[in-house]
């Protein structure tokens, strides 16, 4: 069956949307359904218009009415319709109908697929730009029992519903085409989603690949591609390694964020997290059950040694996930950009856990010269929200003095500004820190690991050294191959 899906040079020279849809329509074995809700039937329209659709489309439908939709796909617990849960139900229901209604006996070679989207385009007031979930459930072999699946989340940036609908239709065609003809190159598949689309028209902020033909694809690495390809500014993945939609995780939550290199994660990192978390959940406005903790790594940090080392990224992710933590990868080198991003999803308390060096850097004017309002503009964005900094002390290597918010040295011009935030309760010292581990730095641990030295194991949280040794993390030189 693979021969039916082989690349065809004749089509490779015609990368138009019509060429893609026509190639699929003329393929005698690709056959499936379209279920589109909220933004017209834009994807199916492309297939109908290109010709030969009767050989590809078993059904195209759009259950706009909520009662109709609920009768077909069931109800959602939260009453929302533009969700990943809704998309999953649509895909599974439509595929089940395909299996029930299309006889395998009569069509032994057909490759079934179901494409679905559930979308909300821009509203009349233009306050909400719109977003949507898009997915495809498909098979690459007619005897394949478990289906392959690709799920995307989109955020529209255009200011007209019509333009958003057109963009959605093109993304849908690119996804279906990529699923059948680029499945063996998922990184390129992601890039090809933007064929005939400007990147400033739509943001793809989550993707998940699953199924037998994607068993070697690590979704965390696919998240990284979204950032590297400028498809989004931030991506998130959970302890299980699957990508998460930041908006769904952070919506109306109290958020505690810890930024670092985590190369590798050390006892100091975990002490910073645990002690700041204990303070955070005791805050009057914070409910522990409505709190999200995330470990953040910036793209700049991943590029610290030059270009992004994907194996190094995977090693860091492996350890953080093993400790049960949610990880955010972002482009936000400055803290105010991170806070601004988090503020899009919550008005609840935001906490930033950081070391003394990080706080000193925040008060360095050189990071804000590109802003018309300079450091005052940045601080307006940083501290305007319900935000508090939880400061972990540092031992001065020269004097042995413990540096806290009370004795750190900021630029003389920044002293009064610092005092303003300090005395208004925006900075809180972590006082019950562990003084026995203050000498530990990730860079020193990494150097010991890479040089094959002893004594680094006790600098790491329980179980982490065993994982590093067993999986040879931070020591392997091979590159991750295209999967």
Tab-separated table of C-alpha atoms in Angstrom:
chain	number	residue	atom	x	y	z
A	1	UNK	CA	0.000	0.000	0.000
A	2	UNK	CA	2.963	2.314	0.537
A	3	UNK	CA	3.424	2.527	-3.248
A	4	UNK	CA	0.055	4.234	-3.565
A	5	UNK	CA	1.304	6.985	-1.246
A	6	UNK	CA	4.765	7.407	-2.782
A	7	UNK	CA	5.880	10.899	-3.728
A	8	UNK	CA	4.893	11.762	-7.298
A	9	UNK	CA	7.370	14.168	-8.956
A	10	UNK	CA	4.667	15.386	-11.304
A	11	UNK	CA	2.786	16.827	-8.353
A	12	UNK	CA	5.841	18.006	-6.432
A	13	UNK	CA	6.240	20.810	-9.006
A	14	UNK	CA	2.658	22.034	-8.482
A	15	UNK	CA	2.388	22.856	-4.747
A	16	UNK	CA	-0.948	24.624	-5.096
A	17	UNK	CA	-3.945	23.847	-2.907
A	18	UNK	CA	-5.833	22.587	-5.955
A	19	UNK	CA	-2.952	20.257	-6.854
A	20	UNK	CA	-2.950	18.819	-3.330
A	21	UNK	CA	-6.682	18.193	-3.245
A	22	UNK	CA	-6.697	16.780	-6.764
A	23	UNK	CA	-3.885	14.385	-5.952
A	24	UNK	CA	-5.853	13.048	-3.003
A	25	UNK	CA	-9.095	12.907	-5.002
A	26	UNK	CA	-7.417	10.939	-7.791
A	27	UNK	CA	-5.875	8.464	-5.375
A	28	UNK	CA	-8.127	5.394	-5.665
A	29	UNK	CA	-7.729	4.236	-2.067
A	30	UNK	CA	-7.960	7.379	0.110
A	31	UNK	CA	-11.556	7.661	1.296
A	32	UNK	CA	-13.133	9.462	4.219
A	33	UNK	CA	-15.441	12.002	5.812
A	34	UNK	CA	-15.392	15.683	6.727
A	35	UNK	CA	-17.079	17.097	9.836
A	36	UNK	CA	-16.613	20.844	10.234
A	37	UNK	CA	-18.292	23.061	12.820
A	38	UNK	CA	-18.119	26.826	13.373
A	39	UNK	CA	-16.397	28.190	10.267
A	40	UNK	CA	-18.233	26.760	7.278
A	41	UNK	CA	-17.088	23.707	5.347
A	42	UNK	CA	-13.995	25.352	4.001
A	43	UNK	CA	-11.737	22.295	3.842
A	44	UNK	CA	-14.301	20.064	2.136
A	45	UNK	CA	-15.039	22.910	-0.304
A	46	UNK	CA	-11.502	22.734	-1.698
A	47	UNK	CA	-11.899	19.014	-2.407
A	48	UNK	CA	-15.290	19.473	-4.071
A	49	UNK	CA	-14.019	22.283	-6.288
A	50	UNK	CA	-10.871	20.534	-7.487
A	51	UNK	CA	-12.841	17.694	-9.134
A	52	UNK	CA	-13.074	13.960	-8.601
A	53	UNK	CA	-14.350	14.350	-5.035
A	54	UNK	CA	-16.776	11.424	-5.332
A	55	UNK	CA	-13.852	9.053	-5.144
A	56	UNK	CA	-12.615	10.592	-1.887
A	57	UNK	CA	-15.524	12.034	0.104
A	58	UNK	CA	-17.967	9.607	1.679
A	59	UNK	CA	-19.700	12.397	3.610
A	60	UNK	CA	-19.276	16.069	4.416
A	61	UNK	CA	-21.349	17.573	7.211
A	62	UNK	CA	-21.620	20.475	9.625
A	63	UNK	CA	-23.737	20.191	12.768
A	64	UNK	CA	-24.021	23.906	13.592
A	65	UNK	CA	-27.014	23.692	15.896
A	66	UNK	CA	-25.923	22.782	19.433
A	67	UNK	CA	-28.823	20.390	19.935
A	68	UNK	CA	-28.004	18.595	16.690
A	69	UNK	CA	-24.346	18.486	17.659
A	70	UNK	CA	-25.100	17.106	21.120
A	71	UNK	CA	-27.432	14.477	19.643
A	72	UNK	CA	-24.665	13.296	17.325
A	73	UNK	CA	-21.539	13.595	19.459
A	74	UNK	CA	-22.856	13.770	23.019
A	75	UNK	CA	-22.615	16.602	25.525
A	76	UNK	CA	-19.509	18.125	27.086
A	77	UNK	CA	-19.209	18.355	30.869
A	78	UNK	CA	-18.139	21.992	30.698
A	79	UNK	CA	-20.777	22.875	28.099
A	80	UNK	CA	-18.137	24.159	25.658
A	81	UNK	CA	-17.915	23.138	22.016
A	82	UNK	CA	-14.521	24.379	20.833
A	83	UNK	CA	-12.435	21.934	22.838
A	84	UNK	CA	-10.061	19.044	22.271
A	85	UNK	CA	-12.572	16.731	23.908
A	86	UNK	CA	-15.185	17.746	21.327
A	87	UNK	CA	-12.788	17.184	18.468
A	88	UNK	CA	-11.876	13.724	19.761
A	89	UNK	CA	-15.545	12.758	19.955
A	90	UNK	CA	-16.143	13.979	16.424
A	91	UNK	CA	-13.206	12.005	15.039
A	92	UNK	CA	-14.117	8.781	16.802
A	93	UNK	CA	-17.827	8.998	15.968
A	94	UNK	CA	-17.280	9.691	12.288
A	95	UNK	CA	-14.672	6.932	11.959
A	96	UNK	CA	-17.015	4.480	13.630
A	97	UNK	CA	-19.655	5.325	11.022
A	98	UNK	CA	-17.102	4.804	8.252
A	99	UNK	CA	-16.324	1.329	9.556
A	100	UNK	CA	-20.003	0.452	9.926
A	101	UNK	CA	-21.180	1.759	6.556
A	102	UNK	CA	-18.289	1.067	4.170
A	103	UNK	CA	-17.853	-2.658	3.614
A	104	UNK	CA	-14.289	-3.909	3.899
A	105	UNK	CA	-15.308	-6.902	1.834
A	106	UNK	CA	-16.251	-4.666	-1.075
A	107	UNK	CA	-13.381	-2.195	-0.556
A	108	UNK	CA	-10.404	-4.165	0.853
A	109	UNK	CA	-7.783	-1.611	-0.230
A	110	UNK	CA	-9.340	1.631	0.950
A	111	UNK	CA	-7.519	3.814	3.461
A	112	UNK	CA	-10.098	5.400	5.760
A	113	UNK	CA	-9.753	8.884	7.174
A	114	UNK	CA	-11.882	11.330	9.115
A	115	UNK	CA	-11.066	15.026	9.125
A	116	UNK	CA	-12.764	17.267	11.698
A	117	UNK	CA	-12.584	20.769	13.084
A	118	UNK	CA	-14.497	22.697	15.731
A	119	UNK	CA	-13.885	26.421	15.513
A	120	UNK	CA	-14.991	29.813	16.816
A	121	UNK	CA	-14.105	32.647	14.449
A	122	UNK	CA	-13.774	36.309	15.413
A	123	UNK	CA	-16.845	37.783	17.146
A	124	UNK	CA	-18.748	40.884	16.021
A	125	UNK	CA	-17.111	43.117	18.621
A	126	UNK	CA	-13.689	41.853	17.455
A	127	UNK	CA	-12.609	41.396	21.070
A	128	UNK	CA	-11.901	37.683	20.630
A	129	UNK	CA	-9.886	36.792	17.559
A	130	UNK	CA	-11.064	33.194	17.432
A	131	UNK	CA	-9.457	29.785	17.736
A	132	UNK	CA	-10.123	26.178	16.872
A	133	UNK	CA	-9.198	22.516	17.055
A	134	UNK	CA	-8.335	20.619	13.886
A	135	UNK	CA	-7.569	16.920	13.544
A	136	UNK	CA	-7.363	13.895	11.306
A	137	UNK	CA	-7.774	10.218	12.152
A	138	UNK	CA	-6.419	8.036	9.355
A	139	UNK	CA	-4.737	4.828	8.295
A	140	UNK	CA	-1.829	4.142	5.959
A	141	UNK	CA	-2.596	0.439	5.583
A	142	UNK	CA	-6.108	-1.043	5.160
A	143	UNK	CA	-5.230	-3.762	7.685
A	144	UNK	CA	-4.145	-1.195	10.265
A	145	UNK	CA	-6.318	-1.713	13.363
A	146	UNK	CA	-5.138	1.291	15.373
A	147	UNK	CA	-5.480	4.588	13.543
A	148	UNK	CA	-2.899	7.326	13.315
A	149	UNK	CA	-3.905	10.766	14.541
A	150	UNK	CA	-2.694	14.354	14.255
A	151	UNK	CA	-4.297	17.056	16.418
A	152	UNK	CA	-3.678	20.820	16.099
A	153	UNK	CA	-4.830	23.910	17.934
A	154	UNK	CA	-5.052	27.178	15.993
A	155	UNK	CA	-5.301	30.824	17.028
A	156	UNK	CA	-6.502	33.183	14.323
A	157	UNK	CA	-4.905	36.607	13.944
A	158	UNK	CA	-6.968	38.035	11.106
A	159	UNK	CA	-9.744	40.566	11.754
A	160	UNK	CA	-12.420	39.163	9.432
A	161	UNK	CA	-14.347	35.922	9.856
A	162	UNK	CA	-14.220	35.315	6.106
A	163	UNK	CA	-10.429	35.467	6.053
A	164	UNK	CA	-10.223	33.152	9.050
A	165	UNK	CA	-12.489	30.659	7.288
A	166	UNK	CA	-10.286	30.707	4.211
A	167	UNK	CA	-7.171	30.189	6.319
A	168	UNK	CA	-8.799	27.270	8.108
A	169	UNK	CA	-9.662	25.627	4.796
A	170	UNK	CA	-6.060	25.839	3.582
A	171	UNK	CA	-4.662	24.500	6.872
A	172	UNK	CA	-7.109	21.595	6.610
A	173	UNK	CA	-5.965	20.703	3.091
A	174	UNK	CA	-2.311	20.935	4.126
A	175	UNK	CA	-2.974	18.673	7.110
A	176	UNK	CA	-4.757	15.978	5.109
A	177	UNK	CA	-2.120	16.085	2.378
A	178	UNK	CA	0.678	15.922	4.940
A	179	UNK	CA	-0.948	13.013	6.779
A	180	UNK	CA	-0.860	10.830	3.672
A	181	UNK	CA	2.231	12.081	1.857
A	182	UNK	CA	4.528	13.479	4.548
A	183	UNK	CA	3.706	11.193	7.495
A	184	UNK	CA	7.275	9.862	7.547
A	185	UNK	CA	8.693	13.393	7.944
A	186	UNK	CA	6.649	15.027	10.716
A	187	UNK	CA	8.945	18.042	11.026
A	188	UNK	CA	8.423	18.881	7.359
A	189	UNK	CA	4.735	18.095	7.746
A	190	UNK	CA	4.540	20.861	10.373
A	191	UNK	CA	6.261	23.353	8.075
A	192	UNK	CA	3.989	22.439	5.180
A	193	UNK	CA	0.926	23.365	7.251
A	194	UNK	CA	1.778	26.955	6.338
A	195	UNK	CA	1.863	26.348	2.592
A	196	UNK	CA	0.021	29.292	0.950
A	197	UNK	CA	-0.513	30.943	4.362
A	198	UNK	CA	1.365	33.853	5.960
A	199	UNK	CA	2.563	33.080	9.473
A	200	UNK	CA	1.037	36.305	10.758
A	201	UNK	CA	-2.462	35.057	9.886
A	202	UNK	CA	-2.643	32.032	12.184
A	203	UNK	CA	-0.730	30.598	15.127
A	204	UNK	CA	-0.358	26.878	15.756
A	205	UNK	CA	0.325	26.545	19.474
A	206	UNK	CA	-0.196	22.827	20.021
A	207	UNK	CA	0.284	19.624	18.057
A	208	UNK	CA	0.161	15.955	19.008
A	209	UNK	CA	1.034	12.951	16.861
A	210	UNK	CA	-0.120	9.487	17.913
A	211	UNK	CA	-0.617	6.037	16.415
A	212	UNK	CA	1.544	3.182	15.099
A	213	UNK	CA	3.245	5.206	12.366
A	214	UNK	CA	4.210	7.910	14.870
A	215	UNK	CA	5.428	5.618	17.658
A	216	UNK	CA	8.959	7.030	17.323
A	217	UNK	CA	7.823	10.650	17.306
A	218	UNK	CA	8.395	12.499	20.580
A	219	UNK	CA	5.732	15.189	20.870
A	220	UNK	CA	7.978	17.312	23.053
A	221	UNK	CA	10.368	17.587	20.126
A	222	UNK	CA	7.461	18.500	17.859
A	223	UNK	CA	6.591	21.289	20.328
A	224	UNK	CA	10.105	22.600	19.951
A	225	UNK	CA	9.642	22.711	16.168
A	226	UNK	CA	6.600	24.988	16.602
A	227	UNK	CA	8.826	27.471	18.438
A	228	UNK	CA	11.769	27.107	16.046
A	229	UNK	CA	9.525	27.595	13.013
A	230	UNK	CA	7.997	30.761	14.526
A	231	UNK	CA	4.548	29.174	14.581
A	232	UNK	CA	3.992	30.241	18.208
A	233	UNK	CA	5.690	31.994	21.136
A	234	UNK	CA	5.262	29.291	23.772
A	235	UNK	CA	4.507	25.583	24.012
A	236	UNK	CA	3.731	23.342	26.950
A	237	UNK	CA	3.987	19.629	27.657
A	238	UNK	CA	2.988	17.508	30.625
A	239	UNK	CA	4.761	14.794	32.641
A	240	UNK	CA	3.578	12.139	30.157
A	241	UNK	CA	5.435	13.881	27.319
A	242	UNK	CA	2.285	14.868	25.445
A	243	UNK	CA	1.789	18.467	24.419
A	244	UNK	CA	-0.771	20.583	26.230
A	245	UNK	CA	-2.679	23.684	25.193
A	246	UNK	CA	-1.361	26.460	27.483
A	247	UNK	CA	-4.712	28.265	27.445
A	248	UNK	CA	-6.527	25.169	28.724
A	249	UNK	CA	-3.993	24.553	31.502
A	250	UNK	CA	-3.605	28.168	32.659
A	251	UNK	CA	-7.157	29.498	32.267
A	252	UNK	CA	-8.234	31.323	35.466
A	253	UNK	CA	-5.539	29.530	37.469
A	254	UNK	CA	-3.074	30.751	40.085
A	255	UNK	CA	0.300	30.245	38.400
A	256	UNK	CA	3.720	29.678	39.934
A	257	UNK	CA	6.554	29.727	37.377
A	258	UNK	CA	10.169	28.725	37.904
A	259	UNK	CA	12.620	29.689	35.156
A	260	UNK	CA	15.947	27.967	34.755
A	261	UNK	CA	18.266	25.944	32.553
A	262	UNK	CA	17.572	22.678	34.450
A	263	UNK	CA	20.698	21.291	32.801
A	264	UNK	CA	20.327	19.161	34.844
A	265	UNK	CA	17.665	19.871	37.462
A	266	UNK	CA	19.389	20.097	40.879
A	267	UNK	CA	18.518	20.014	44.564
A	268	UNK	CA	18.608	23.826	44.531
A	269	UNK	CA	15.970	23.936	41.764
A	270	UNK	CA	13.701	21.643	43.748
A	271	UNK	CA	14.293	23.543	46.992
A	272	UNK	CA	13.399	26.784	45.201
A	273	UNK	CA	10.244	25.186	43.849
A	274	UNK	CA	9.096	23.519	47.060
A	275	UNK	CA	9.776	26.467	49.387
A	276	UNK	CA	8.185	29.037	47.060
A	277	UNK	CA	5.214	26.748	46.480
A	278	UNK	CA	4.640	26.423	50.237
A	279	UNK	CA	4.558	30.221	50.518
A	280	UNK	CA	2.471	30.682	47.367
A	281	UNK	CA	-0.388	28.378	48.369
A	282	UNK	CA	-0.619	30.107	51.773
A	283	UNK	CA	-1.291	33.468	50.101
A	284	UNK	CA	-4.753	34.760	50.975
A	285	UNK	CA	-5.955	34.928	47.365
A	286	UNK	CA	-4.558	31.526	46.305
A	287	UNK	CA	-6.472	28.252	46.340
A	288	UNK	CA	-4.158	25.250	46.183
A	289	UNK	CA	-6.580	23.155	44.117
A	290	UNK	CA	-6.709	25.969	41.540
A	291	UNK	CA	-2.931	26.329	41.257
A	292	UNK	CA	-0.643	25.385	38.376
A	293	UNK	CA	3.122	25.034	38.704
A	294	UNK	CA	5.331	25.119	35.633
A	295	UNK	CA	9.046	24.937	34.961
A	296	UNK	CA	9.992	27.338	32.155
A	297	UNK	CA	12.962	27.154	29.779
A	298	UNK	CA	13.517	30.015	27.341
A	299	UNK	CA	14.575	29.519	23.735
A	300	UNK	CA	17.591	31.723	24.483
A	301	UNK	CA	18.603	29.298	27.229
A	302	UNK	CA	18.339	26.364	24.832
A	303	UNK	CA	20.656	28.286	22.489
A	304	UNK	CA	23.146	29.049	25.276
A	305	UNK	CA	25.883	26.986	23.623
A	306	UNK	CA	25.110	28.124	20.055
A	307	UNK	CA	22.419	26.386	18.034
A	308	UNK	CA	19.700	24.389	19.770
A	309	UNK	CA	20.950	20.930	20.690
A	310	UNK	CA	17.846	18.775	20.434
A	311	UNK	CA	19.375	15.911	22.394
A	312	UNK	CA	20.261	18.318	25.194
A	313	UNK	CA	16.691	19.637	25.162
A	314	UNK	CA	15.315	16.103	25.345
A	315	UNK	CA	17.607	15.272	28.267
A	316	UNK	CA	16.344	18.241	30.269
A	317	UNK	CA	12.729	17.422	29.389
A	318	UNK	CA	13.227	13.779	30.376
A	319	UNK	CA	14.306	14.725	33.908
A	320	UNK	CA	11.622	17.353	34.523
A	321	UNK	CA	8.905	15.003	33.271
A	322	UNK	CA	10.248	12.193	35.467
A	323	UNK	CA	9.722	14.482	38.475
A	324	UNK	CA	6.087	14.970	37.432
A	325	UNK	CA	6.308	18.579	36.296
A	326	UNK	CA	4.682	20.586	33.518
A	327	UNK	CA	7.192	22.361	31.257
A	328	UNK	CA	6.798	25.598	29.264
A	329	UNK	CA	9.226	26.418	26.436
A	330	UNK	CA	9.004	30.097	25.475
A	331	UNK	CA	10.578	32.901	23.482
A	332	UNK	CA	10.171	35.297	26.408
A	333	UNK	CA	13.712	36.266	27.329
A	334	UNK	CA	12.442	39.140	29.475
A	335	UNK	CA	10.264	38.329	32.478
A	336	UNK	CA	7.691	41.016	31.668
A	337	UNK	CA	6.880	39.209	28.410
A	338	UNK	CA	6.290	35.978	30.304
A	339	UNK	CA	3.968	37.731	32.758
A	340	UNK	CA	2.152	39.451	29.908
A	341	UNK	CA	1.634	36.051	28.248
A	342	UNK	CA	0.357	34.405	31.434
A	343	UNK	CA	-1.905	37.402	32.025
A	344	UNK	CA	-3.757	36.578	28.805
A	345	UNK	CA	-5.193	33.508	30.516
A	346	UNK	CA	-5.659	34.476	34.147
A	347	UNK	CA	-6.378	37.394	36.437
A	348	UNK	CA	-5.463	35.333	39.494
A	349	UNK	CA	-2.172	35.514	41.407
A	350	UNK	CA	1.035	34.896	39.444
A	351	UNK	CA	4.223	33.976	41.266
A	352	UNK	CA	7.753	34.001	39.853
A	353	UNK	CA	10.422	32.019	41.678
A	354	UNK	CA	13.924	33.270	40.940
A	355	UNK	CA	17.424	33.650	42.306
A	356	UNK	CA	19.163	36.879	43.297
A	357	UNK	CA	21.051	37.125	39.996
A	358	UNK	CA	17.792	37.019	38.044
A	359	UNK	CA	16.273	39.817	40.121
A	360	UNK	CA	19.346	41.998	39.627
A	361	UNK	CA	19.077	41.447	35.868
A	362	UNK	CA	15.434	42.530	35.890
A	363	UNK	CA	16.599	45.944	37.133
A	364	UNK	CA	19.180	46.290	34.351
A	365	UNK	CA	18.082	48.979	31.879
A	366	UNK	CA	19.885	47.439	28.898
A	367	UNK	CA	17.111	44.849	28.504
A	368	UNK	CA	14.492	47.536	27.885
A	369	UNK	CA	16.153	49.961	25.462
A	370	UNK	CA	13.938	48.716	22.635
A	371	UNK	CA	10.819	49.865	24.506
A	372	UNK	CA	9.637	53.449	24.004
A	373	UNK	CA	8.845	53.637	27.717
A	374	UNK	CA	12.062	51.896	28.747
A	375	UNK	CA	12.221	50.083	32.051
A	376	UNK	CA	9.109	51.861	33.368
A	377	UNK	CA	7.018	50.421	30.548
A	378	UNK	CA	8.387	46.933	31.244
A	379	UNK	CA	7.758	47.232	34.973
A	380	UNK	CA	4.243	48.478	34.332
A	381	UNK	CA	3.588	45.220	32.493
A	382	UNK	CA	5.526	43.097	34.964
A	383	UNK	CA	4.054	44.312	38.246
A	384	UNK	CA	0.681	45.661	37.161
A	385	UNK	CA	-0.859	42.215	37.516
A	386	UNK	CA	-1.378	40.422	40.801
A	387	UNK	CA	2.245	39.292	40.794
A	388	UNK	CA	4.825	38.491	43.433
A	389	UNK	CA	8.481	37.447	43.172
A	390	UNK	CA	9.711	34.718	45.519
A	391	UNK	CA	13.426	35.276	45.924
A	392	UNK	CA	15.851	32.453	46.661
A	393	UNK	CA	19.051	33.702	48.363
A	394	UNK	CA	22.580	33.299	47.055
A	395	UNK	CA	25.894	33.018	48.845
A	396	UNK	CA	28.467	35.549	47.670
A	397	UNK	CA	31.397	33.351	46.572
A	398	UNK	CA	33.941	35.998	47.575
A	399	UNK	CA	32.632	37.181	50.951
A	400	UNK	CA	30.390	34.255	51.960
A	401	UNK	CA	27.586	36.740	52.644
A	402	UNK	CA	24.020	35.545	52.062
A	403	UNK	CA	22.432	37.813	49.479
A	404	UNK	CA	18.698	38.525	49.894
A	405	UNK	CA	16.264	41.228	48.821
A	406	UNK	CA	17.569	43.367	51.673
A	407	UNK	CA	21.191	43.626	50.541
A	408	UNK	CA	21.330	42.999	46.796
A	409	UNK	CA	23.143	45.570	44.682
A	410	UNK	CA	21.201	47.197	41.857
A	411	UNK	CA	22.363	50.121	39.704
A	412	UNK	CA	22.281	53.416	41.673
A	413	UNK	CA	19.674	54.830	39.279
A	414	UNK	CA	17.442	51.833	39.984
A	415	UNK	CA	17.626	51.932	43.797
A	416	UNK	CA	14.485	53.965	44.374
A	417	UNK	CA	12.522	51.949	41.820
A	418	UNK	CA	13.648	48.755	43.519
A	419	UNK	CA	12.655	50.086	46.933
A	420	UNK	CA	9.188	50.922	45.614
A	421	UNK	CA	8.501	47.319	44.596
A	422	UNK	CA	10.281	45.847	47.603
A	423	UNK	CA	8.294	47.852	50.150
A	424	UNK	CA	5.019	47.315	48.316
A	425	UNK	CA	5.322	43.591	48.925
A	426	UNK	CA	6.127	42.565	45.346
A	427	UNK	CA	9.314	40.761	46.410
A	428	UNK	CA	9.338	38.129	49.158
A	429	UNK	CA	12.419	36.332	50.461
A	430	UNK	CA	12.458	32.561	50.837
A	431	UNK	CA	13.851	32.263	54.352
A	432	UNK	CA	13.575	28.543	55.102
A	433	UNK	CA	16.039	27.551	52.392
A	434	UNK	CA	18.532	24.711	52.785
A	435	UNK	CA	21.953	26.320	53.488
A	436	UNK	CA	23.741	23.022	52.858
A	437	UNK	CA	23.040	23.061	49.094
A	438	UNK	CA	23.694	26.692	48.180
A	439	UNK	CA	27.001	25.777	46.534
A	440	UNK	CA	25.248	23.680	43.878
A	441	UNK	CA	25.005	25.081	40.337
A	442	UNK	CA	23.717	23.210	37.282
A	443	UNK	CA	26.744	24.238	35.212
A	444	UNK	CA	29.127	22.647	37.713
A	445	UNK	CA	27.108	19.431	37.816
A	446	UNK	CA	26.996	19.308	34.015
A	447	UNK	CA	30.760	19.749	33.788
A	448	UNK	CA	31.309	16.861	36.183
A	449	UNK	CA	28.949	14.611	34.218
A	450	UNK	CA	30.546	15.416	30.863
A	451	UNK	CA	34.073	14.969	32.234
A	452	UNK	CA	33.201	11.656	33.873
A	453	UNK	CA	33.986	12.958	37.362
A	454	UNK	CA	32.533	11.656	40.616
A	455	UNK	CA	30.556	13.428	43.318
A	456	UNK	CA	27.763	14.991	41.271
A	457	UNK	CA	25.110	12.452	42.210
A	458	UNK	CA	24.394	13.907	45.654
A	459	UNK	CA	23.774	17.329	44.107
A	460	UNK	CA	20.618	16.102	42.376
A	461	UNK	CA	17.116	15.179	43.594
A	462	UNK	CA	16.492	11.566	44.508
A	463	UNK	CA	16.380	9.243	41.521
A	464	UNK	CA	17.667	11.791	38.981
A	465	UNK	CA	21.266	10.549	39.020
A	466	UNK	CA	20.033	7.007	38.323
A	467	UNK	CA	18.060	8.214	35.275
A	468	UNK	CA	21.070	10.155	33.957
A	469	UNK	CA	23.325	7.114	34.294
A	470	UNK	CA	20.820	4.600	32.933
A	471	UNK	CA	19.910	6.685	29.880
A	472	UNK	CA	23.354	8.295	29.526
A	473	UNK	CA	21.829	11.783	29.514
A	474	UNK	CA	24.047	14.809	28.795
A	475	UNK	CA	26.783	12.496	27.506
A	476	UNK	CA	25.491	11.257	24.157
A	477	UNK	CA	26.871	12.879	21.038
A	478	UNK	CA	24.551	11.464	18.388
A	479	UNK	CA	21.939	13.689	16.794
A	480	UNK	CA	18.242	12.955	16.746
A	481	UNK	CA	17.391	11.680	13.289
A	482	UNK	CA	14.380	12.761	11.264
A	483	UNK	CA	11.375	10.752	12.386
